[in-house]
Coordinates of N, CA, C and O in Angstrom, one line a residue:
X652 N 96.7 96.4 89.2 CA 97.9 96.6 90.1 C 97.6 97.6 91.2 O 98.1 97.3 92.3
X653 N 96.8 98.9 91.0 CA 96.5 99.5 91.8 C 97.7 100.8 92.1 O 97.8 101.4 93.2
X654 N 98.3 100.8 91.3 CA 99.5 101.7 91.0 C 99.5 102.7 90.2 O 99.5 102.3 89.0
X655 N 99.4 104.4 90.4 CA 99.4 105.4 88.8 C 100.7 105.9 89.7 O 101.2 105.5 90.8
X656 N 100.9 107.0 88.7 CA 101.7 108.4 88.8 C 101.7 109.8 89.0 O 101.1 110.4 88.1
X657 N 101.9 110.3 89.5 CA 101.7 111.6 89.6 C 103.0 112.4 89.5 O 104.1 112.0 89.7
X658 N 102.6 114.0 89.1 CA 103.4 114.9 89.0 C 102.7 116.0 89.5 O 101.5 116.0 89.6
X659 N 103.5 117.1 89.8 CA 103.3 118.3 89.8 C 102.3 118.7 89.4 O 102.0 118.5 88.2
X660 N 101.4 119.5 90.2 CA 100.5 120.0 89.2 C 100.8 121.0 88.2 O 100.3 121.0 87.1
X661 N 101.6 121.9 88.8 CA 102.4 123.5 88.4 C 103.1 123.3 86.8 O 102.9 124.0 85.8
X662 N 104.0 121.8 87.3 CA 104.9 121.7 86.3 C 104.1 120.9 85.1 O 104.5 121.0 83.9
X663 N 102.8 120.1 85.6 CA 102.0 120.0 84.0 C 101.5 121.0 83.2 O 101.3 120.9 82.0
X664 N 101.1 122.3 84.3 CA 100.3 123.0 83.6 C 100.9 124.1 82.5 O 100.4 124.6 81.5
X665 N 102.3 124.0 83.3 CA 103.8 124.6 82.2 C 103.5 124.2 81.1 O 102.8 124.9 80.2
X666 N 104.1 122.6 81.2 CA 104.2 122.1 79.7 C 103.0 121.5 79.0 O 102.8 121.6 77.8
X667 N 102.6 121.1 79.6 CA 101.1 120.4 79.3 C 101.2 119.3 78.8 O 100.1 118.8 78.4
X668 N 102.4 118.5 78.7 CA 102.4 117.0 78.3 C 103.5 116.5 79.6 O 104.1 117.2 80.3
X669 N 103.6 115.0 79.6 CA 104.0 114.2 80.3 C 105.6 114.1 80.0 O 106.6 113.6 80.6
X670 N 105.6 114.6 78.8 CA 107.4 114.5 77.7 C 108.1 115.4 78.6 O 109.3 115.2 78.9
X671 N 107.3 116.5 79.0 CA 108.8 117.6 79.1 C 109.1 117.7 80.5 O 110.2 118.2 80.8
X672 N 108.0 117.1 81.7 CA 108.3 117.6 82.8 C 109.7 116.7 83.2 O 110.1 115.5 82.9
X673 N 110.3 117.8 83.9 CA 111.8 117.8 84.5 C 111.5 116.9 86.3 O 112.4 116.2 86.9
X674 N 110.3 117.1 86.7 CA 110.3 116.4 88.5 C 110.4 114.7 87.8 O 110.0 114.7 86.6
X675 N 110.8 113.6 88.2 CA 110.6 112.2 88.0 C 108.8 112.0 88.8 O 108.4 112.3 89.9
X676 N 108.1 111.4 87.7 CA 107.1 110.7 88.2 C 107.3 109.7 89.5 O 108.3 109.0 89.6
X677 N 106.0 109.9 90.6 CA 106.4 109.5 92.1 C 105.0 108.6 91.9 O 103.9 109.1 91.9
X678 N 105.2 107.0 91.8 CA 104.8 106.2 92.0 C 103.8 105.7 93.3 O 104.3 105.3 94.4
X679 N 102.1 105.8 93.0 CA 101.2 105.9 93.9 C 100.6 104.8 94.6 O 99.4 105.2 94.6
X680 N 100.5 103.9 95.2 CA 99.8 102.9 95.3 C 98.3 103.1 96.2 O 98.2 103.7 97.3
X681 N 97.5 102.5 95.4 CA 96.0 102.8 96.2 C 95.2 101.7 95.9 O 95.0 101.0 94.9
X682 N 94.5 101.6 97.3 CA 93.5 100.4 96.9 C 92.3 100.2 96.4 O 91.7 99.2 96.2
X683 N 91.7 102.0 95.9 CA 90.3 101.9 95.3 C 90.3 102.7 94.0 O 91.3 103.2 93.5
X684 N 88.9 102.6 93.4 CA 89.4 103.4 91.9 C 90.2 104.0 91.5 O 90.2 105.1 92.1
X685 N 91.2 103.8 90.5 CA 92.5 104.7 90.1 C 91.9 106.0 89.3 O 91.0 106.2 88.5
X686 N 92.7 106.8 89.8 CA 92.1 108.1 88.7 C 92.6 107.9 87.6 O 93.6 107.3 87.5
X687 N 91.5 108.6 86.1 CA 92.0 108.4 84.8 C 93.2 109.6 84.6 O 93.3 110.6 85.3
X688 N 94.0 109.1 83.3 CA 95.0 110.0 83.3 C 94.3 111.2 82.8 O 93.3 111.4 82.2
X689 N 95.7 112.4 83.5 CA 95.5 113.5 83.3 C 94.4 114.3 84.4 O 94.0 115.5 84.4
X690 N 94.0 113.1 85.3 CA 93.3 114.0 86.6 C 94.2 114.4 87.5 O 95.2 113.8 88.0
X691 N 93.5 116.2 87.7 CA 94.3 116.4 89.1 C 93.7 115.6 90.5 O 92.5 115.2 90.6
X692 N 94.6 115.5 91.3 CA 94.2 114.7 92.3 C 94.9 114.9 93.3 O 96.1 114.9 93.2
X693 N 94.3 115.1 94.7 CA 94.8 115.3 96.3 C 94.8 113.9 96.6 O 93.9 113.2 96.3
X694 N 95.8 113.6 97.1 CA 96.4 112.5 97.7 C 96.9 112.7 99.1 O 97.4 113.7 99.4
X695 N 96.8 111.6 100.3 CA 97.0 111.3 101.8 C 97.5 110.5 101.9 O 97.2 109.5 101.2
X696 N 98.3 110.3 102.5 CA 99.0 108.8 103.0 C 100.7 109.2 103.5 O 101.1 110.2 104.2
X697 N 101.4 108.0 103.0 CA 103.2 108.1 103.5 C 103.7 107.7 102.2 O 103.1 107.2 101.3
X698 N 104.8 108.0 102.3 CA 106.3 107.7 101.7 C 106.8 106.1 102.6 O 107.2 105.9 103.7
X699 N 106.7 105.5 101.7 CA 107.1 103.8 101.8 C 108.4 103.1 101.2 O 108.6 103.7 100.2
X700 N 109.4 102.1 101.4 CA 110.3 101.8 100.4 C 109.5 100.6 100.3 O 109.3 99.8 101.2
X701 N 109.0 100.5 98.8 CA 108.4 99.5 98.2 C 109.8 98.2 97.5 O 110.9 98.2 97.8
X702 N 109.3 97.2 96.6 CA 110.5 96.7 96.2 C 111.2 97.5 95.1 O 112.3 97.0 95.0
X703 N 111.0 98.4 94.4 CA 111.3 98.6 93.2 C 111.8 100.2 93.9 O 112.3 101.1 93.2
X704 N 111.6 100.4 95.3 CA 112.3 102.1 95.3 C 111.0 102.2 96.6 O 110.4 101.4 97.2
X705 N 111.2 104.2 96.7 CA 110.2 104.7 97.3 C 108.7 104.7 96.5 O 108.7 104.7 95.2
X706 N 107.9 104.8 97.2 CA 106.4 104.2 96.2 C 105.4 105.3 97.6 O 105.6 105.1 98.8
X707 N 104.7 106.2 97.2 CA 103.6 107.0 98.2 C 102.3 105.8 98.5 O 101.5 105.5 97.6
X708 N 102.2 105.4 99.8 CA 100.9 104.8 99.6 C 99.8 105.6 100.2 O 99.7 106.0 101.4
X709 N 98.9 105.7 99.0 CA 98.1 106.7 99.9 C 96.5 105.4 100.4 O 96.0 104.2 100.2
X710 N 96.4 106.9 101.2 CA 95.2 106.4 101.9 C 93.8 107.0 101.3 O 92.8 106.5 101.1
X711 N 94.1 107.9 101.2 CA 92.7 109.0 100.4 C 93.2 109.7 99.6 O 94.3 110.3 99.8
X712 N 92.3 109.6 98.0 CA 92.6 110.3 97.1 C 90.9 110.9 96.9 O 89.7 110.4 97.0
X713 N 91.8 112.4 96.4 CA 90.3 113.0 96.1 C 90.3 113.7 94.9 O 91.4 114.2 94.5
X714 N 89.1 113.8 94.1 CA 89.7 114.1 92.6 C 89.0 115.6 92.2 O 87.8 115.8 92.3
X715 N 90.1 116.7 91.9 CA 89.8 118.2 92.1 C 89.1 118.6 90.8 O 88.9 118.1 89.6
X716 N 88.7 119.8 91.4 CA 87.7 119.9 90.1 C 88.8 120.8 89.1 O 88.4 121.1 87.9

């Protein structure tokens, strides 16, 4: 589908699971390898209204160390 999620970085490093964060996961769309979960990751692009809501389409993602 070419679609993950992202959060906070701050607010994962709080809790450290996906259960407790309070921000709503913001919906990514990208056209090349998806990062595996639990990578942090720099993301580029826009804020789009997709069908289902706002959806970020990025253009470059880069995966941090």
């Amino acid at each position: 589908q070419g679609v993950f999620g992202v959060i906070d970085a701050r607010e994962y490093e709080q809790c450290g699971s996906l259960s407790c964060c309070e921000e709503p996961i913001l919906p990514v769309k990208f056209a090349g390898n998806l990062p595996k979960p639990k990578t942090f990751v720099q993301i580029t692009g826009r804020v789009v209204r997709g069908e289902k809501g706002l959806v970020f389409e990025a253009r470059g993602l880069e995966v941090m160390p």
